[in-house]
PDB file of C-alpha atoms and ligand atoms in Angstrom:
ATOM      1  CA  UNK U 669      58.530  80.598 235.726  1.00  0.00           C
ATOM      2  CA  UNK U 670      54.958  81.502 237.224  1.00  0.00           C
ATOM      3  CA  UNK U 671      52.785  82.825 234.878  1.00  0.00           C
ATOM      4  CA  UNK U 672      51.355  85.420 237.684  1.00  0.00           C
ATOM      5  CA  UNK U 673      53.317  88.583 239.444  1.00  0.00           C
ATOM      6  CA  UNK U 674      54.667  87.838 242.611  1.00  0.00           C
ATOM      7  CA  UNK U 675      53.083  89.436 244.779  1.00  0.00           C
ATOM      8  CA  UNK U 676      54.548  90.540 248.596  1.00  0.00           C
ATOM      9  CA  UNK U 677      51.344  90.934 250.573  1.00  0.00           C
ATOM     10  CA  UNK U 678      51.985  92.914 254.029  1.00  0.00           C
ATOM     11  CA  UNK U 679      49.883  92.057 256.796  1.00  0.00           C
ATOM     12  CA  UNK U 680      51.039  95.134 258.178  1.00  0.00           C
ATOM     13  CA  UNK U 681      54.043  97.731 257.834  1.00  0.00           C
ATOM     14  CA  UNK U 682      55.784  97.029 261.136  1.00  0.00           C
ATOM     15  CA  UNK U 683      59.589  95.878 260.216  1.00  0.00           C
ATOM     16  CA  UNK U 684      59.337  92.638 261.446  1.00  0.00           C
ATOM     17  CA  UNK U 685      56.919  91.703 258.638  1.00  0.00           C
ATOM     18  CA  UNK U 686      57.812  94.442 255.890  1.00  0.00           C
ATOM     19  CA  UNK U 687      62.099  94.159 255.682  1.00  0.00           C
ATOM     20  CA  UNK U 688      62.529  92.398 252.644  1.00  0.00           C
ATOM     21  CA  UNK U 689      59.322  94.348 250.561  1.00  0.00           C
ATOM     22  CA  UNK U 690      61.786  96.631 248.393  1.00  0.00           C
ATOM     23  CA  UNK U 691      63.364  93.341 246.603  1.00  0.00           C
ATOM     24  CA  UNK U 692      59.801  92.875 245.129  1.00  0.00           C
ATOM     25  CA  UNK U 693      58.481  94.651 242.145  1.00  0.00           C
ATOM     26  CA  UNK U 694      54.624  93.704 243.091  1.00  0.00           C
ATOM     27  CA  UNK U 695      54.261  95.096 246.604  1.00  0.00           C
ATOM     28  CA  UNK U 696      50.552  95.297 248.321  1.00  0.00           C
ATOM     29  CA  UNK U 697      49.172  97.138 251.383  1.00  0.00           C
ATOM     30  CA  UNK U 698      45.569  97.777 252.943  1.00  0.00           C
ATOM     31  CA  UNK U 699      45.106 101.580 252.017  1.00  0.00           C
ATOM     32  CA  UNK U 700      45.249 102.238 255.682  1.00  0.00           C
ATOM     33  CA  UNK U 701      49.129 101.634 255.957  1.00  0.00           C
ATOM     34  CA  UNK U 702      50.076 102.594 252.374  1.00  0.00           C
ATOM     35  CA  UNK U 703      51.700 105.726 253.353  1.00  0.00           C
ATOM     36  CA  UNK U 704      53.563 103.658 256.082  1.00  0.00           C
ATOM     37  CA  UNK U 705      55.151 101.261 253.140  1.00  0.00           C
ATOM     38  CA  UNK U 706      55.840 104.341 251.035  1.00  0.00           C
ATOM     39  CA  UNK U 707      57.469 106.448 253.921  1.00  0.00           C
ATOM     40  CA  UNK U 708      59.012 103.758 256.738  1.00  0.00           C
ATOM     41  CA  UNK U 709      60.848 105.323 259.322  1.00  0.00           C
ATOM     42  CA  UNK U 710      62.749 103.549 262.234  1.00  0.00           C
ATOM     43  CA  UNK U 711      60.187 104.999 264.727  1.00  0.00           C
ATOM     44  CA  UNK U 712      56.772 104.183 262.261  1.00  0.00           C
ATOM     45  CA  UNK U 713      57.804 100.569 261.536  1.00  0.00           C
ATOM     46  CA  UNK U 714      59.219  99.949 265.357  1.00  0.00           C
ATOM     47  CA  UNK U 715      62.678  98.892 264.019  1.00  0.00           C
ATOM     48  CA  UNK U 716      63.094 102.046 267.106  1.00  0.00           C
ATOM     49  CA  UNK U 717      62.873 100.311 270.110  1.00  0.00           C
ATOM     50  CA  UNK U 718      62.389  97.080 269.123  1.00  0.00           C
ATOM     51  CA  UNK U 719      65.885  96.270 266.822  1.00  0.00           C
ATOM     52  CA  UNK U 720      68.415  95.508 269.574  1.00  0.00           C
ATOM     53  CA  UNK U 721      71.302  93.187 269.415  1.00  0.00           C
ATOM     54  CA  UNK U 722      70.275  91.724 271.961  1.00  0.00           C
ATOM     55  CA  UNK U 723      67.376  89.986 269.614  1.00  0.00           C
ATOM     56  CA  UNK U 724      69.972  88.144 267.186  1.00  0.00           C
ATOM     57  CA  UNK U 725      71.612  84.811 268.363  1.00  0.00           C
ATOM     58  CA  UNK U 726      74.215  85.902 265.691  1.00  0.00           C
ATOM     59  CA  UNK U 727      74.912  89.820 264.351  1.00  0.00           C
ATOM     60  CA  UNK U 728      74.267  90.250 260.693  1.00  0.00           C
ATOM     61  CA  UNK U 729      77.921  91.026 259.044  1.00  0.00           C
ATOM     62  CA  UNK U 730      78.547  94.945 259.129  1.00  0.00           C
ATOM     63  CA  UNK U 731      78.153  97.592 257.898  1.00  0.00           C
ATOM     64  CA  UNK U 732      74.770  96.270 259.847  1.00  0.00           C
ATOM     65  CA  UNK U 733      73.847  98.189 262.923  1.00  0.00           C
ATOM     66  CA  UNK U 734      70.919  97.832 265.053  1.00  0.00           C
ATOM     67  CA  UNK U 735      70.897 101.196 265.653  1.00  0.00           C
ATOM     68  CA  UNK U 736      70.565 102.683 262.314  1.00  0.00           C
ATOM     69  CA  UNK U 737      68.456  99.881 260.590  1.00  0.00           C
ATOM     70  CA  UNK U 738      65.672 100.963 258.781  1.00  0.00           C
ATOM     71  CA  UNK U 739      63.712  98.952 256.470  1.00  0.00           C
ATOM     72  CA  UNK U 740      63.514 100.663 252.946  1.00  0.00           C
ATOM     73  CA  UNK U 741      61.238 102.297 250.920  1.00  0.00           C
ATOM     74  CA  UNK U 742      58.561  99.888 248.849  1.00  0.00           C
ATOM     75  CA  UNK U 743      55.766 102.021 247.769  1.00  0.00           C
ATOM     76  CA  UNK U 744      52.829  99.583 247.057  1.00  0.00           C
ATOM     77  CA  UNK U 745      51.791  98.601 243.594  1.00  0.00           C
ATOM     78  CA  UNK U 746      48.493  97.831 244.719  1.00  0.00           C
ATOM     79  CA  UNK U 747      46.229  99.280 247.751  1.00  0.00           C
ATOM     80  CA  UNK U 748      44.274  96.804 249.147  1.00  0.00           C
ATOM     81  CA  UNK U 749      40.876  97.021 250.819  1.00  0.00           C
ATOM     82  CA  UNK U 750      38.485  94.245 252.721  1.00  0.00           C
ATOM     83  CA  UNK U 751      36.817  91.965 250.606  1.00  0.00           C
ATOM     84  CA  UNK U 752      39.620  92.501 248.393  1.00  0.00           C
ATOM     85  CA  UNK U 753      40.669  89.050 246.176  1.00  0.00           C
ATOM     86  CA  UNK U 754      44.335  87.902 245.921  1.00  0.00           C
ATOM     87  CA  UNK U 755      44.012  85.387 242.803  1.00  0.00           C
ATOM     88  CA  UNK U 756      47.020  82.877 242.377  1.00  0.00           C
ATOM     89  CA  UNK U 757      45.683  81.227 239.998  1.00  0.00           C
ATOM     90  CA  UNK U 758      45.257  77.827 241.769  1.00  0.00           C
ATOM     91  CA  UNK U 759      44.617  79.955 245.030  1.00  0.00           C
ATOM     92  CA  UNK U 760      41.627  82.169 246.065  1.00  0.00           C
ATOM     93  CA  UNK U 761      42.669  84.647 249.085  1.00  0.00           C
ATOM     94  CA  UNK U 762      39.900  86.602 250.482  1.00  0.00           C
ATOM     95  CA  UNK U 763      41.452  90.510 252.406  1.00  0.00           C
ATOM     96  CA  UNK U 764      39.974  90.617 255.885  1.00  0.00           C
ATOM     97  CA  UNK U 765      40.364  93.880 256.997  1.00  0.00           C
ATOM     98  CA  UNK U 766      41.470  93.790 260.849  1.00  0.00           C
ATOM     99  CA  UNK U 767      42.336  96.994 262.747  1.00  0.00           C
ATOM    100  CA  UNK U 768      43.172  97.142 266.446  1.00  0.00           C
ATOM    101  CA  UNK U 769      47.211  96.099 266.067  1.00  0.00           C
ATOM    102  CA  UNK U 770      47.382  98.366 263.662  1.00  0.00           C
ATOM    103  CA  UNK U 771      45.323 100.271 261.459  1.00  0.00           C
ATOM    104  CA  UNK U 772      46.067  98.531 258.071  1.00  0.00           C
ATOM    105  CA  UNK U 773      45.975  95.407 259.530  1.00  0.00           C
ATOM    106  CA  UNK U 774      44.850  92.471 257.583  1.00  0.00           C
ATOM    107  CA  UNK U 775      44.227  88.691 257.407  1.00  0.00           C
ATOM    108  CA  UNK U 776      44.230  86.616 254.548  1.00  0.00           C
ATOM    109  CA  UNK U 777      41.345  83.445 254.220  1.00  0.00           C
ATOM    110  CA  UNK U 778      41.047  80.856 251.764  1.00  0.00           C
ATOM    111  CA  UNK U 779      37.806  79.940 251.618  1.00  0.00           C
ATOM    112  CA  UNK U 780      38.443  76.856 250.008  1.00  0.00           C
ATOM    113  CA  UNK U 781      40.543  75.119 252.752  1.00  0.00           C
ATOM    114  CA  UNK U 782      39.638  77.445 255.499  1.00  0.00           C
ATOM    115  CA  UNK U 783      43.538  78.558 255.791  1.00  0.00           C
ATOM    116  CA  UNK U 784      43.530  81.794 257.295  1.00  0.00           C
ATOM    117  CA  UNK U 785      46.979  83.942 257.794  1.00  0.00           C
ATOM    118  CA  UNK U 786      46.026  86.279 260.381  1.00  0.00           C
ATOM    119  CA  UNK U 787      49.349  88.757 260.887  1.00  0.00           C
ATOM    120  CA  UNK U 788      49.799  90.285 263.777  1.00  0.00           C
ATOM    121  CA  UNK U 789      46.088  90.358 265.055  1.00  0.00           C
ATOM    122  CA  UNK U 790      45.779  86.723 266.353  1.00  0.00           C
ATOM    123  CA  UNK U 791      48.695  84.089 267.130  1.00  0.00           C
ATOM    124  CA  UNK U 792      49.489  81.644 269.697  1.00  0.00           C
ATOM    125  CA  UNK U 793      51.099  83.924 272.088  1.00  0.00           C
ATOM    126  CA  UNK U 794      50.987  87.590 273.941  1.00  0.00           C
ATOM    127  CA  UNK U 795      49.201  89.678 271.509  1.00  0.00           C
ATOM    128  CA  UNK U 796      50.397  93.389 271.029  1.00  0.00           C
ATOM    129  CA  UNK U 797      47.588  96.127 271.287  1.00  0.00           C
ATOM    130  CA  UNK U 798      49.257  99.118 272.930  1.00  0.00           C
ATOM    131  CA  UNK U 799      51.387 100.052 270.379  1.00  0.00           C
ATOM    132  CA  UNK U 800      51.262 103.694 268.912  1.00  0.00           C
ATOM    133  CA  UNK U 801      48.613 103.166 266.183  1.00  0.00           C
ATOM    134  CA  UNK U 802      46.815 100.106 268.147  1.00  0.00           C
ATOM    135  CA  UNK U 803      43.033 100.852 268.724  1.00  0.00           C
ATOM    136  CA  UNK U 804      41.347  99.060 271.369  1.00  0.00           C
ATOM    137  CA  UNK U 805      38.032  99.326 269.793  1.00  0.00           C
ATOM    138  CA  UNK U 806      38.837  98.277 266.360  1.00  0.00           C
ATOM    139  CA  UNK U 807      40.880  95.574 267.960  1.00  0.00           C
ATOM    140  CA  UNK U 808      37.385  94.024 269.580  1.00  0.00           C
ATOM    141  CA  UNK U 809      35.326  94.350 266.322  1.00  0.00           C
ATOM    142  CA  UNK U 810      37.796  92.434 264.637  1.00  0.00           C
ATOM    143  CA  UNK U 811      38.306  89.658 266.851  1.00  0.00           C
ATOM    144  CA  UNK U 812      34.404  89.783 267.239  1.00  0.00           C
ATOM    145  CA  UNK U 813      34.403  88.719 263.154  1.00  0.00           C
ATOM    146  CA  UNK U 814      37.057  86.947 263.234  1.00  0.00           C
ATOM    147  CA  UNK U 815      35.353  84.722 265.326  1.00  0.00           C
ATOM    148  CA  UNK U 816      32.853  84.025 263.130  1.00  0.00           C
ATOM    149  CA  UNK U 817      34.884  82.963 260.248  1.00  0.00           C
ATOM    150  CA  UNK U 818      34.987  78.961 259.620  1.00  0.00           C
ATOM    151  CA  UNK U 819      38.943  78.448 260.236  1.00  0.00           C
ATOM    152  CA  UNK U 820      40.405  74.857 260.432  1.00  0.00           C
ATOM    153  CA  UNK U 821      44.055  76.211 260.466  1.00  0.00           C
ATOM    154  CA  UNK U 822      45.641  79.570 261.167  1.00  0.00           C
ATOM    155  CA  UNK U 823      49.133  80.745 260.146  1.00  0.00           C
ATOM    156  CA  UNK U 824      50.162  83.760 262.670  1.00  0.00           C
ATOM    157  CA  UNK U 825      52.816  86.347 262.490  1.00  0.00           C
ATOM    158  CA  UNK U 826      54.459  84.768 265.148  1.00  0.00           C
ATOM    159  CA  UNK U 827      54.408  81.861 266.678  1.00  0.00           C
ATOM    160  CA  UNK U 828      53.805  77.879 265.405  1.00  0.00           C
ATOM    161  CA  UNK U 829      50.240  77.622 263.712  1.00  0.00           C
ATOM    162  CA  UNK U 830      47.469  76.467 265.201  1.00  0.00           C
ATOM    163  CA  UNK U 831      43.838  74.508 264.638  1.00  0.00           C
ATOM    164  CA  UNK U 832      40.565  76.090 264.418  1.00  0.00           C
ATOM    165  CA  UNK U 833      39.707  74.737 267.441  1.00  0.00           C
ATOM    166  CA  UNK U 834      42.904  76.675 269.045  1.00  0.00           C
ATOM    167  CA  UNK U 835      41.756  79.565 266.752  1.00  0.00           C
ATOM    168  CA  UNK U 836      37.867  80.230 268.795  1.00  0.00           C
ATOM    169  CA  UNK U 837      39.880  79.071 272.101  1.00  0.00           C
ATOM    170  CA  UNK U 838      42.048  81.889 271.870  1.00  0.00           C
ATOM    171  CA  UNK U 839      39.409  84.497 270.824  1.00  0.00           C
ATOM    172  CA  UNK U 840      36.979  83.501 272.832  1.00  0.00           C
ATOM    173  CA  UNK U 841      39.508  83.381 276.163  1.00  0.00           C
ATOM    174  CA  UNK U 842      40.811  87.427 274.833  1.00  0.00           C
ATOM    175  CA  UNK U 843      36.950  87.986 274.684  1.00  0.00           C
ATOM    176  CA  UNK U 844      36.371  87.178 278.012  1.00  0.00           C
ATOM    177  CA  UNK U 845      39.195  89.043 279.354  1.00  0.00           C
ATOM    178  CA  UNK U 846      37.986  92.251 277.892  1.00  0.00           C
ATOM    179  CA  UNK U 847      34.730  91.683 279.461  1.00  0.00           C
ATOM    180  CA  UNK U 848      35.893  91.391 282.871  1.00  0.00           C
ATOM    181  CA  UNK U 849      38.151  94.518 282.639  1.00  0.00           C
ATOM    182  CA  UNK U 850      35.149  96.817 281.101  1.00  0.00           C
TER     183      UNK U 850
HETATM  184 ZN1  LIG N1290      52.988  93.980 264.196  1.00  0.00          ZN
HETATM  185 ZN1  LIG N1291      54.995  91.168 264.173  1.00  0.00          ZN
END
């Protein structure tokens, strides 16, 4: 028995990160997405286009339907904000606030071992930004900070982990990109 809440931290509301929030009591968003978390519908979270059967090696058992899944309701219990802490206990987590996937968008650093878990915003494969609610601009300034934060390993949305050295490789090769296409 933990002495703490558990606590479901959403990177984001998309449905691929948010399904299971409703079986928590202690839910927390950035303020950004809140509403998202509170009001999910297949088109707001993506479950609409993205839930196909064609993305399951095996069907869940019916009544399941890729078609009509929606992830449910899960109002937060606490609105989170950059700069925010996330206390475990034994566990400091620091809320980096990073737009440009998606407006609520955040990464969570421990200072202590420089472990960062960065969502949907960085990982070790073809990043998203043209979604409905991306924002190129925001998605620059956050890499742009992100880059200056002293990471030795990164847990991604997707994807294995990486190192820090990985972690400036891959901002610093998106950075360039955008440069050339400006
Ligand atoms: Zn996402
Ligand atoms: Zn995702």
């Amino acid at each position: 028995m933990a002495e703490r809440d558990l606590v479901a931290v959403a990177s984001h509301t998309h449905f691929d990160h948010i399904g299971c929030h409703h079986e928590f009591e202690c839910r927390a968003v950035h303020s950004a997405e809140a509403d998202l978390l509170a009001n999910p519908t297949r088109t707001n979270t993506l479950a609409d286009p993205y839930v196909t059967d064609e993305i399951f090696d095996a069907l869940p058992p019916e009544p399941y339907c890729s078609t009509c899944y929606a992830v449910k309701k899960a109002p937060a219990t606490r609105i989170l904000d950059d700069g925010d802490i996330i206390d475990l206990g034994d566990r400091v987590f620091e809320v980096i606030h990073t737009p440009g996937h998606s407006p609520g968008g955040i990464a969570l650093y421990e200072k202590a071992t420089e472990i960062l878990f960065s969502g949907d915003i960085l990982y070790d494969g073809p990043l998203v930004e043209d979604i409905y609610h991306s924002n190129a601009a925001d998605y620059l300034t956050s890499m742009e900070r992100l880059l200056k934060i002293p990471v030795r390993v990164v847990h991604g949305g997707h994807f294995p982990s990486f190192s820090g050295a990985r972690y400036r490789q891959l901002i610093t090769d998106w950075l360039h990109e955008k440069q050339k296409t400006i």
